[in-house]
Tab-separated table of N, CA and C in Angstrom:
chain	number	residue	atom	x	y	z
B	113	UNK	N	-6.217	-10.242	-7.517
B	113	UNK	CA	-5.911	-8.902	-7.101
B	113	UNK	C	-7.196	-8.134	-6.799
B	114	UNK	N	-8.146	-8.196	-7.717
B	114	UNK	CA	-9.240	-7.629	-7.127
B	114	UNK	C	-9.920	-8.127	-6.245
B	115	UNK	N	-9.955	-9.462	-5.965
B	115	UNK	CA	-10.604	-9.789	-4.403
B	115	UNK	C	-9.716	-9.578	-2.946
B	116	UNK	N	-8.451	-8.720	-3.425
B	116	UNK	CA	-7.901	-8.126	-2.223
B	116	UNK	C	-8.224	-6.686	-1.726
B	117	UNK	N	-8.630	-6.260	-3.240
B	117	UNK	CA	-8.975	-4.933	-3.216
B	117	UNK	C	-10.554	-4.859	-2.256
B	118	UNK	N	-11.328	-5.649	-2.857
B	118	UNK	CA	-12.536	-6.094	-2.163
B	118	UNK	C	-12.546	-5.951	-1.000
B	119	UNK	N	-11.731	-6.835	-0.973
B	119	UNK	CA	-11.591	-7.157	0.814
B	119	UNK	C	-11.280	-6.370	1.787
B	120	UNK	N	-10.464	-5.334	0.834
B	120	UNK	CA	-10.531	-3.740	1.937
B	120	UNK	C	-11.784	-2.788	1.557
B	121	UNK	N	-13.013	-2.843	1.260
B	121	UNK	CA	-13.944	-2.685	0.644
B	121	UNK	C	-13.188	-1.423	-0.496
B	122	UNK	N	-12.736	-1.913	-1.649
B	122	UNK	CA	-11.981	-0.688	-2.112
B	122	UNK	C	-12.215	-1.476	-3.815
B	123	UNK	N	-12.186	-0.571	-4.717
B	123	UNK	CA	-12.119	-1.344	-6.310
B	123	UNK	C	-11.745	0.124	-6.889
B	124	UNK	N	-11.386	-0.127	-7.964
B	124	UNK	CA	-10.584	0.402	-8.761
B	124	UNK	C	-11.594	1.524	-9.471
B	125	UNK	N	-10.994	3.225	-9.221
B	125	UNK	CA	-12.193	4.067	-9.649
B	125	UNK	C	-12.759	3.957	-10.817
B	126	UNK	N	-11.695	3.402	-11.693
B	126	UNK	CA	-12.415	3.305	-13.118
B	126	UNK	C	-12.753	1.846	-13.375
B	127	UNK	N	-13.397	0.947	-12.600
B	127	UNK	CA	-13.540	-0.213	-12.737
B	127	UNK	C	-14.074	-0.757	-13.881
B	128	UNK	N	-13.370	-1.949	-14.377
B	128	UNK	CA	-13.583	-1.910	-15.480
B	128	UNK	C	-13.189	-1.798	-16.999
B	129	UNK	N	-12.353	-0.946	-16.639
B	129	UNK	CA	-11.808	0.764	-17.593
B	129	UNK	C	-10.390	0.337	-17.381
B	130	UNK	N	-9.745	0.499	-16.068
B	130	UNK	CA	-8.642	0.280	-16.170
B	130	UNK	C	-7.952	-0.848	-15.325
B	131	UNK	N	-7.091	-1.293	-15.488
B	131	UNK	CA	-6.828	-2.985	-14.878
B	131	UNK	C	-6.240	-2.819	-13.661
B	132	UNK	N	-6.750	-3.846	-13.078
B	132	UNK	CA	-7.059	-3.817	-11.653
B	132	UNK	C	-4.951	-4.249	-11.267
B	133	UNK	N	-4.258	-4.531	-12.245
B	133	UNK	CA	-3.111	-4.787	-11.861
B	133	UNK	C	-1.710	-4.248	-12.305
B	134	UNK	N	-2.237	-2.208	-12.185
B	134	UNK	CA	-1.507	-1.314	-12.583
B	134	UNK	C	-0.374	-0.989	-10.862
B	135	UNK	N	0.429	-1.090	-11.312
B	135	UNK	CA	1.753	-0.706	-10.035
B	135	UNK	C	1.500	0.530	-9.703
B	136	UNK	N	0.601	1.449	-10.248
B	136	UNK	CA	0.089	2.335	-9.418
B	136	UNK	C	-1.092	1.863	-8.419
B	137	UNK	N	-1.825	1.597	-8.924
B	137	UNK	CA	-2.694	1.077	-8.212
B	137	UNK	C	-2.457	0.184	-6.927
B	138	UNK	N	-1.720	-0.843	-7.313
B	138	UNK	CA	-1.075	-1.884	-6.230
B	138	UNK	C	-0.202	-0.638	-4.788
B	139	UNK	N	0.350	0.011	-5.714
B	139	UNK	CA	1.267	1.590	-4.493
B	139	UNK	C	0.259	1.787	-3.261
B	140	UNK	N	-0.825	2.268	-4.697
B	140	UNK	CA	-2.356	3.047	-3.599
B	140	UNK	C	-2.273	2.203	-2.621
B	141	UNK	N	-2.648	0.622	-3.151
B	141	UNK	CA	-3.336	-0.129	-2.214
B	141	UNK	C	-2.296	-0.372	-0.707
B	142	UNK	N	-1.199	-0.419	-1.107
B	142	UNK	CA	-0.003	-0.650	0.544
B	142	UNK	C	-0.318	0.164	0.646
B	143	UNK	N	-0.457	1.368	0.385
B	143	UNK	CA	-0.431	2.940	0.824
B	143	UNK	C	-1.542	3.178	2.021
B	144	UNK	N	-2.809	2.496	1.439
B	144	UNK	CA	-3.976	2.403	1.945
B	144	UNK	C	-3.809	1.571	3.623
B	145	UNK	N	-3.280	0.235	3.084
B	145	UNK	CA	-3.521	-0.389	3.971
B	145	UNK	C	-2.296	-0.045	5.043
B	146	UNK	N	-1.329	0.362	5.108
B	146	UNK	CA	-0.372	1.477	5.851
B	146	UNK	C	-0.810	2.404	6.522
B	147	UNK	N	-1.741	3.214	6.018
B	147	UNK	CA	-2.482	4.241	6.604
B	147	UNK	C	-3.309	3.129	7.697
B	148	UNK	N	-4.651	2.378	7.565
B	148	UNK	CA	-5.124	1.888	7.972
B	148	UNK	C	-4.596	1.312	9.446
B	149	UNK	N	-3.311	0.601	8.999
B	149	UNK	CA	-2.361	-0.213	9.715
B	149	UNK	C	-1.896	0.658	11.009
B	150	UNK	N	-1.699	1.942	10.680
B	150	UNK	CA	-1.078	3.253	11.445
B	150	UNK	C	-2.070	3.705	12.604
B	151	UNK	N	-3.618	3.920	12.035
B	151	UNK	CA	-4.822	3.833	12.789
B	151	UNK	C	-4.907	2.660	13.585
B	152	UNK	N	-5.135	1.814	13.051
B	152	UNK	CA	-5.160	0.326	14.348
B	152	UNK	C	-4.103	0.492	15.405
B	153	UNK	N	-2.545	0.697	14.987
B	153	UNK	CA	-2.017	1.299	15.911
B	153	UNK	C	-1.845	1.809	16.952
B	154	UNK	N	-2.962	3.703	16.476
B	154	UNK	CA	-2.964	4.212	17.031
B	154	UNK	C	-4.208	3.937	18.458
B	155	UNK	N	-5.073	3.153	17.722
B	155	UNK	CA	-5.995	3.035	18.760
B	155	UNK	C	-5.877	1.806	19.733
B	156	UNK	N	-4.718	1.010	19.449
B	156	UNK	CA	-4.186	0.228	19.970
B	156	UNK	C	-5.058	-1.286	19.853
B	157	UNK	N	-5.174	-1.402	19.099
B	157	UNK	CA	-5.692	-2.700	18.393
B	157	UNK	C	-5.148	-3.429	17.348
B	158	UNK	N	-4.253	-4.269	18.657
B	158	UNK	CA	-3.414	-5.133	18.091
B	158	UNK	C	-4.117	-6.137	17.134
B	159	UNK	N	-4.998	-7.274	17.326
B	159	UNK	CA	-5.822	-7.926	16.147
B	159	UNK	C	-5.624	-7.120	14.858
B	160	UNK	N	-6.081	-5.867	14.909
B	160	UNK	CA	-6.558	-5.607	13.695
B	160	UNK	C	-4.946	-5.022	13.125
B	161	UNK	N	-4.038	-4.637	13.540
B	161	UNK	CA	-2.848	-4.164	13.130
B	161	UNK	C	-2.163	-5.347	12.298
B	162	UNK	N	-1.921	-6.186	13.538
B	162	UNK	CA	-1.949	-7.898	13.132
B	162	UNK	C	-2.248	-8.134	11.655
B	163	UNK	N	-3.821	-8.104	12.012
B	163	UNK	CA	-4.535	-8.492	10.082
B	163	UNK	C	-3.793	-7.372	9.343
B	164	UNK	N	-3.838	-6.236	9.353
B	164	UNK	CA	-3.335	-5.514	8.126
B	164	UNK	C	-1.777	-5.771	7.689
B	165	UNK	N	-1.078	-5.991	8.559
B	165	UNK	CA	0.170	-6.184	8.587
B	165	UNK	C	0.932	-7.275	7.480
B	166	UNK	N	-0.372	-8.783	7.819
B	166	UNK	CA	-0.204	-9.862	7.194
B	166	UNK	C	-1.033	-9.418	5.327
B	167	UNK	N	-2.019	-8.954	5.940
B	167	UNK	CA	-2.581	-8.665	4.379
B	167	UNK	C	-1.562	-7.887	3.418
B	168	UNK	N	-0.841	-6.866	4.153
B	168	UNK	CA	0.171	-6.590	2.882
B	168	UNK	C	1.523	-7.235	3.059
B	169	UNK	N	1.587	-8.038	3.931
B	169	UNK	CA	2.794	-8.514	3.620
B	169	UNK	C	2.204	-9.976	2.219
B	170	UNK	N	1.012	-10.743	2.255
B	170	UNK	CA	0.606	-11.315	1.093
B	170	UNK	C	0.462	-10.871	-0.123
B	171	UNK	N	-0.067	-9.295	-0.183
B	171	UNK	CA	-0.043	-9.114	-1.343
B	171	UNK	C	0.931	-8.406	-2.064
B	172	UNK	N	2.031	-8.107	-1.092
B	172	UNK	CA	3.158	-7.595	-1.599
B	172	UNK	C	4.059	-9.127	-2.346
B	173	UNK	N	3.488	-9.812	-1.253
B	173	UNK	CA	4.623	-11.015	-1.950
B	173	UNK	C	4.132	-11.866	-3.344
B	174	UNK	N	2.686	-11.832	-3.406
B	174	UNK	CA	1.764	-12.431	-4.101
B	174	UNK	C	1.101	-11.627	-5.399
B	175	UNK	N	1.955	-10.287	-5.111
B	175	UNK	CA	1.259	-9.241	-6.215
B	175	UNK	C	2.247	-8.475	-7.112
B	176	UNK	N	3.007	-8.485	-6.112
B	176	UNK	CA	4.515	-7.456	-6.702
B	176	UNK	C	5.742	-7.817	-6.456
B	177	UNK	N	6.289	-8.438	-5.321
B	177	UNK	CA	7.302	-9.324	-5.407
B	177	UNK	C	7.745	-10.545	-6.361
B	178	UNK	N	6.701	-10.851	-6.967
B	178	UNK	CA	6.838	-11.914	-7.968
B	178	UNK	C	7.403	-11.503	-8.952
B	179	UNK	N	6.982	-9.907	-9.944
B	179	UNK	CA	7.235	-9.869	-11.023
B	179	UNK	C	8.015	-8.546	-11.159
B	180	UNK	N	7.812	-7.463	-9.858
B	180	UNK	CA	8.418	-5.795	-10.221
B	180	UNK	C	10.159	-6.203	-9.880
B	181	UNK	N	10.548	-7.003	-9.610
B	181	UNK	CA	12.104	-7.123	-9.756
B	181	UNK	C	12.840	-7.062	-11.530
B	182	UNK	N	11.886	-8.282	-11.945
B	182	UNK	CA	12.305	-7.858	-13.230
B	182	UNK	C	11.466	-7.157	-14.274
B	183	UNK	N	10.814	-6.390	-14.076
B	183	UNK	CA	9.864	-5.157	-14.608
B	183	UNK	C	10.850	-3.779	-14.681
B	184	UNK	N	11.225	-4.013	-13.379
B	184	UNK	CA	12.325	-2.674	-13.033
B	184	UNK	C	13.242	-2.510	-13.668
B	185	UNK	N	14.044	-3.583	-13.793
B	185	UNK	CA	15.103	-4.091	-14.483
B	185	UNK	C	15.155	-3.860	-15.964
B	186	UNK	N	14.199	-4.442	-16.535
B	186	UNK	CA	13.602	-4.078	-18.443
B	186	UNK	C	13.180	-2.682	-18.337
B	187	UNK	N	12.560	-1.959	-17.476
B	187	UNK	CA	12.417	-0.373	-17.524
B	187	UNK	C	13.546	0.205	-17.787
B	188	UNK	N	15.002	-0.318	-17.128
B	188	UNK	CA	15.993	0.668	-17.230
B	188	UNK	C	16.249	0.465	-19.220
B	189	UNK	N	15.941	-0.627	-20.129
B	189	UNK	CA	16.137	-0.617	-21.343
B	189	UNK	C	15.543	0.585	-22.369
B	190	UNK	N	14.094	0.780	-21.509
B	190	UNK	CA	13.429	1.789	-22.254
B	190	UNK	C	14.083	3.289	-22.188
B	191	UNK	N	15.256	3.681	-23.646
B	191	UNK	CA	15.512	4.909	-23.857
B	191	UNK	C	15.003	5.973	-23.911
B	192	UNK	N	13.887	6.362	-24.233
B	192	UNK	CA	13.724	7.767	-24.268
B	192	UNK	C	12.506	7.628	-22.892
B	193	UNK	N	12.344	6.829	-22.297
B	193	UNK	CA	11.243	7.112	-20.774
B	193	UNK	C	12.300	8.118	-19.939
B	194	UNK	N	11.989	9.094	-19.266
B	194	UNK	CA	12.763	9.798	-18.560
B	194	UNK	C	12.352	9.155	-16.709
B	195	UNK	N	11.205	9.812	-16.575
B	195	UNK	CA	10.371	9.584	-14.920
B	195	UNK	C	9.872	7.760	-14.830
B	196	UNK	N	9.112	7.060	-15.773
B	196	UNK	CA	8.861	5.557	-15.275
B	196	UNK	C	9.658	4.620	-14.775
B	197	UNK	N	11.274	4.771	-15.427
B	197	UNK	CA	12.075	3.664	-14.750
B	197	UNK	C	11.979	4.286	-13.728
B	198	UNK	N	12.320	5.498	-13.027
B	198	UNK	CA	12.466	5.865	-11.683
B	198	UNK	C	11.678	5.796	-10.661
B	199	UNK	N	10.330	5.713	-11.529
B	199	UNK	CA	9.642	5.415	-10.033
B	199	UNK	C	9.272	3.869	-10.247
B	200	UNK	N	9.367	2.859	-10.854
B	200	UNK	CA	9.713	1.204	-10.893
B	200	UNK	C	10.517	1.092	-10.215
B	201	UNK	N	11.632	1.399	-10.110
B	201	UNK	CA	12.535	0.993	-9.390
B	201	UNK	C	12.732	1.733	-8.110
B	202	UNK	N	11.771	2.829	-7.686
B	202	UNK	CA	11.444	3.076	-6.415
B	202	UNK	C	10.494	2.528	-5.799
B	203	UNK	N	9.172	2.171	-6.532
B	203	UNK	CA	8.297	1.033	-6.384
B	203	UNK	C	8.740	-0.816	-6.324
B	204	UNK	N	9.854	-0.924	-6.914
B	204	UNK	CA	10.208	-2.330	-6.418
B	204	UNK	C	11.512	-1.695	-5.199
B	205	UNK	N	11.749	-0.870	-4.934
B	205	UNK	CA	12.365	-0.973	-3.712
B	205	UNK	C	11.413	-1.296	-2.502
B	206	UNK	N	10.776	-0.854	-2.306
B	206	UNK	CA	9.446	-0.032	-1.027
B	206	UNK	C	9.161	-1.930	-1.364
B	207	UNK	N	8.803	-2.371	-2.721
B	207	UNK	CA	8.148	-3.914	-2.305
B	207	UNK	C	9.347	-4.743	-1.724
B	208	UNK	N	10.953	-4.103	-1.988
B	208	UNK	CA	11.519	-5.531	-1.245
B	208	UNK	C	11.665	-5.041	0.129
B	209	UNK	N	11.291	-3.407	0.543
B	209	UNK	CA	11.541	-3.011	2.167
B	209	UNK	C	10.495	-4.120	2.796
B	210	UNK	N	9.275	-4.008	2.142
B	210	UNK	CA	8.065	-4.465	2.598
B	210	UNK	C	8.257	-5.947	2.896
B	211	UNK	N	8.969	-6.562	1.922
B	211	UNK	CA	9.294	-7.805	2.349
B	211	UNK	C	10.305	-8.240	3.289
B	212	UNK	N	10.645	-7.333	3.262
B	212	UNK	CA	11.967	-7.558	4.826
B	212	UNK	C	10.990	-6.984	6.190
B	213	UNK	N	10.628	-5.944	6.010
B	213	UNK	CA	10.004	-5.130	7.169
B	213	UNK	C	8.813	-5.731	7.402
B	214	UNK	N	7.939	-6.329	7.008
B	214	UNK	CA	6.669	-6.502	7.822
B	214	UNK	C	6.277	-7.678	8.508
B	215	UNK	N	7.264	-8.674	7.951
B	215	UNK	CA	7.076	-9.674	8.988
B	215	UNK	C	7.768	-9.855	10.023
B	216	UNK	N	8.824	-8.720	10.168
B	216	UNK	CA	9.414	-8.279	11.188
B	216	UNK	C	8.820	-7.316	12.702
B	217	UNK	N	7.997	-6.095	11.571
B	217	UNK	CA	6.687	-5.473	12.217
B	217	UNK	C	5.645	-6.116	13.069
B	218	UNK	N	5.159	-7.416	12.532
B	218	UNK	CA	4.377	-8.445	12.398
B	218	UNK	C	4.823	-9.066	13.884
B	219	UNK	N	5.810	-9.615	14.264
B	219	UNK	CA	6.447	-10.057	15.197
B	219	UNK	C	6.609	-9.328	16.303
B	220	UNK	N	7.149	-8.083	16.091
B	220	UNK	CA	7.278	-6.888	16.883
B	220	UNK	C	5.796	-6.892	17.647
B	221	UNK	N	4.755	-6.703	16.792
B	221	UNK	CA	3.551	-6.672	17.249
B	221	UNK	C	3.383	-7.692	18.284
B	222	UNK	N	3.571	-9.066	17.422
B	222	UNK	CA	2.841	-10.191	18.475
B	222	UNK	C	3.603	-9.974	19.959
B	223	UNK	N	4.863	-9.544	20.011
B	223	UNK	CA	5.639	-9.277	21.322
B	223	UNK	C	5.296	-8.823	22.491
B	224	UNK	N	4.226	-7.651	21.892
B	224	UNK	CA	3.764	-6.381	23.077
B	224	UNK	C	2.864	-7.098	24.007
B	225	UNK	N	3.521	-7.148	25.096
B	225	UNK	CA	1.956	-7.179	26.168
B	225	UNK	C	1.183	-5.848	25.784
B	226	UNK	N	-0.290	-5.851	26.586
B	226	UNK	CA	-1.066	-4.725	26.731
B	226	UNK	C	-0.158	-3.783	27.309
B	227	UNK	N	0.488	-3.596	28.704
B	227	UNK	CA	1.185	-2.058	28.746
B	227	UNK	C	1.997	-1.305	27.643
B	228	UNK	N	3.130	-2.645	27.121
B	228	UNK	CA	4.250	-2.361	26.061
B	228	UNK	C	3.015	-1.669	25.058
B	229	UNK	N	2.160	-2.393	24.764
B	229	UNK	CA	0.648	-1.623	23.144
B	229	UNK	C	0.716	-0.636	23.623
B	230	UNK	N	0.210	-0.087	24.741
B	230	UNK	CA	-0.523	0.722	25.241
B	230	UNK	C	0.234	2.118	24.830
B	231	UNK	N	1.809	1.929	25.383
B	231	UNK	CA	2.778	2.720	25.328
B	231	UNK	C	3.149	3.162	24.415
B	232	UNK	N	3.229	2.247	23.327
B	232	UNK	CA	3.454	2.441	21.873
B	232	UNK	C	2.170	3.041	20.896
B	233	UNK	N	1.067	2.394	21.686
B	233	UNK	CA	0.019	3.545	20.523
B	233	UNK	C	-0.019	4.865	21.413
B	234	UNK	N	0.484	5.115	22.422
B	234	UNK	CA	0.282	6.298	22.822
B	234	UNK	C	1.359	7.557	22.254
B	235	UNK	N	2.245	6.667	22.005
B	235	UNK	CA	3.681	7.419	20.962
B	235	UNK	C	3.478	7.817	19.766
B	236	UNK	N	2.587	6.879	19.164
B	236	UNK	CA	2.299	7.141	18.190
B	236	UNK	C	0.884	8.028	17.678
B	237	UNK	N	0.746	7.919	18.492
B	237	UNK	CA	-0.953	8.889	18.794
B	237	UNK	C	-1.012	10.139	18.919
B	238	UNK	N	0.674	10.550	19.661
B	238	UNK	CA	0.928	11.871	19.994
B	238	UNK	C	1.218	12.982	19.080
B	239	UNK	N	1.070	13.704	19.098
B	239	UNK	CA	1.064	15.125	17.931
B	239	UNK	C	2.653	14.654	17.474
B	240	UNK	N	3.714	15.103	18.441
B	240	UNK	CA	5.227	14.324	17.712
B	240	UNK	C	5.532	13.082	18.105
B	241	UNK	N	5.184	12.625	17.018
B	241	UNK	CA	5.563	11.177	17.141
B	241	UNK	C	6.507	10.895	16.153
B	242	UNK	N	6.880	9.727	15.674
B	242	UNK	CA	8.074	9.255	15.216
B	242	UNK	C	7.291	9.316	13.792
B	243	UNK	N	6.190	9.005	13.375
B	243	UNK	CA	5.441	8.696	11.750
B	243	UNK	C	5.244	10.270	11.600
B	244	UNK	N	5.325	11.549	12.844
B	244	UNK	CA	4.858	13.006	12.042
B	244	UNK	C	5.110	12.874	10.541
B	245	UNK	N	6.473	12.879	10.218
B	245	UNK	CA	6.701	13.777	8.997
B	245	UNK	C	6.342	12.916	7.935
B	246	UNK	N	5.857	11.459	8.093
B	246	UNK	CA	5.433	10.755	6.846
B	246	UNK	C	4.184	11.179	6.840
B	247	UNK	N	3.428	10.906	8.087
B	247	UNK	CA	2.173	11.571	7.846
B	247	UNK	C	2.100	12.882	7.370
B	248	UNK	N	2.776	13.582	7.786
B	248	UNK	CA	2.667	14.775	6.666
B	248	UNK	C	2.512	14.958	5.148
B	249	UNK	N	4.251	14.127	4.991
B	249	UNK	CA	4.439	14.047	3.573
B	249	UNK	C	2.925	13.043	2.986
B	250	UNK	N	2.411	12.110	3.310
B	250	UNK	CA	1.085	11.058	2.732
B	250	UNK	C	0.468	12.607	2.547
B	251	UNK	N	-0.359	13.089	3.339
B	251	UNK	CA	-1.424	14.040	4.093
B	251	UNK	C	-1.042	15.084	1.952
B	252	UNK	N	0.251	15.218	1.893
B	252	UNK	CA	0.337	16.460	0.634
B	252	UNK	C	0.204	15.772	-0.648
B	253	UNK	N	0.933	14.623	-0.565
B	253	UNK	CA	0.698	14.075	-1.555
B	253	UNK	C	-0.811	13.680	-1.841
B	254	UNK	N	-1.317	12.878	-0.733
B	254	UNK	CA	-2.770	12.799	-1.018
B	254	UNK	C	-3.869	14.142	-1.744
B	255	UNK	N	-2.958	15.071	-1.342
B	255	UNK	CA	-4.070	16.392	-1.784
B	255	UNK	C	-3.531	16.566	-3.432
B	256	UNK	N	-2.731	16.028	-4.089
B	256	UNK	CA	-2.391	16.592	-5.085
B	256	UNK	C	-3.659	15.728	-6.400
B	257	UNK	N	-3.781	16.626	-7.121
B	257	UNK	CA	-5.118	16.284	-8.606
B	257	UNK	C	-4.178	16.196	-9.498
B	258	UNK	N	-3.185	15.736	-10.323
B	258	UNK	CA	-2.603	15.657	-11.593
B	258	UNK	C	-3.415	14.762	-12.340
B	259	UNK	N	-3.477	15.719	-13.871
B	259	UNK	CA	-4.233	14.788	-14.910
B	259	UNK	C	-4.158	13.351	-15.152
B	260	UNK	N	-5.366	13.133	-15.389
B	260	UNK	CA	-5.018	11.539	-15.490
B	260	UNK	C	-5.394	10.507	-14.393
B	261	UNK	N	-4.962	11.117	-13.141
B	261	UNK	CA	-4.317	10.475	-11.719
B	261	UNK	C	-5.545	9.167	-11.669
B	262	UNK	N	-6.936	10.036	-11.753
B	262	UNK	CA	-8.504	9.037	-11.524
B	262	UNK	C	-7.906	8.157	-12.223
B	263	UNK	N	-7.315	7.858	-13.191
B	263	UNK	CA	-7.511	6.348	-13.923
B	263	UNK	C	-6.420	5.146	-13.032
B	264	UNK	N	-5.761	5.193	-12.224
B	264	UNK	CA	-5.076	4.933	-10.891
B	264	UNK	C	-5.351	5.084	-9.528
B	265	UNK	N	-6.621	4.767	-9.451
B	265	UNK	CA	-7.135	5.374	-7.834
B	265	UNK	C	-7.702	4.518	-7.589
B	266	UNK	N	-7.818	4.078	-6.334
B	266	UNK	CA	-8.790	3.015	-5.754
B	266	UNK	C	-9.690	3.839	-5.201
B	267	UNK	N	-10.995	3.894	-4.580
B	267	UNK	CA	-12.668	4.388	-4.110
B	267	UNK	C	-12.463	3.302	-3.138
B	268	UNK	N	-13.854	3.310	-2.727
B	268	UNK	CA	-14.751	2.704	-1.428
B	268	UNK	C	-15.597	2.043	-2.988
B	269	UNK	N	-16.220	0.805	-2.973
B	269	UNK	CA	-16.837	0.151	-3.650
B	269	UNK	C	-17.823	0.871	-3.252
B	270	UNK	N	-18.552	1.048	-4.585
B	270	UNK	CA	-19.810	1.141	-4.582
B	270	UNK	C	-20.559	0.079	-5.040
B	271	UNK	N	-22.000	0.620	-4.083
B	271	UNK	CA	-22.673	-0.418	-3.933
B	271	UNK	C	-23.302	-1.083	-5.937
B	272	UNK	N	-23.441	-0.441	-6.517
B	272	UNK	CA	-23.764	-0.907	-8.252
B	272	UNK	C	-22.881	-1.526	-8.618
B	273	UNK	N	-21.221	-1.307	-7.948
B	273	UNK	CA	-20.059	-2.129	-8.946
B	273	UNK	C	-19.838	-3.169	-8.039
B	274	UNK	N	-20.349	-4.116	-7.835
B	274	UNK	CA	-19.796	-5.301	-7.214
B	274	UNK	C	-20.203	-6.262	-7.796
B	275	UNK	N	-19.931	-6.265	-9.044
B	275	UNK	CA	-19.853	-7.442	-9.645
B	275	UNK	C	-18.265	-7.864	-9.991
């Protein structure tokens, strides 16, 4: 898990500190590479949409598909948790969309000639486009500071922590 994180030059803010294989963290990271994925998109660079596409469709299957089905499941046992089962089991939803949707995405992609790209990152490029209101909703959520949050965040590696 952390040499995926790597690989988007990204590690865990509290490296170290807190484990690199928290379901928050793993969220960030689709989250990340979604955003990313959205940019390639937009600039119409299929290759690189391509790579991001496949990278989370691996580590969704290789990171969280393996085990948040029945994680979710034993969450609903825990009585007095009010908010964690709910977002487990909104977090293993989004991993089984992900597993239906991106190698579907994935395909979609390989389909486009250059005009069909062209057309489509230009849709998506446009002030209203079809992703506005997620990008919005990412854009607020991203601004929010709740206590704690740093110990769940992925950074840009720095250059001292790469070991």
């Amino acid at each position: 898990m952390r040499q995926s994180y790597r690989d988007a030059g990204l590690q865990v803010r509290r490296y170290q500190r807190v484990p690199d294989d928290h379901v928050a963290l793993m969220a960030a990271f689709m989250a990340e590479l979604g955003r990313r994925t959205l940019i390639a998109l937009k600039a119409g660079d299929k290759d690189a949409a391509q790579a991001l596409l496949a990278q989370q469709f691996n580590f969704s299957r290789d990171h969280m598909a393996n085990w948040l089905p029945e994680y979710a499941e034993l969450s609903l046992r825990v009585k007095k948790a009010t908010l964690y089962p709910q977002f487990i089991q909104g977090a293993r939803a989004l991993a089984e969309a992900d597993g239906a949707f991106l190698p579907e995405a994935f395909a979609w992609l390989d389909e486009l000639d250059s005009e069909r790209l062209a057309t489509a990152a230009a849709v998506v490029a446009a002030e209203e486009n079809p992703f506005a209101p997620a990008e919005a909703a990412l854009e607020h959520v991203t601004m929010l500071t709740l206590p704690g949050l740093e110990d769940n965040e992925l950074a840009a590696i720095a250059e001292e922590n790469t070991d």
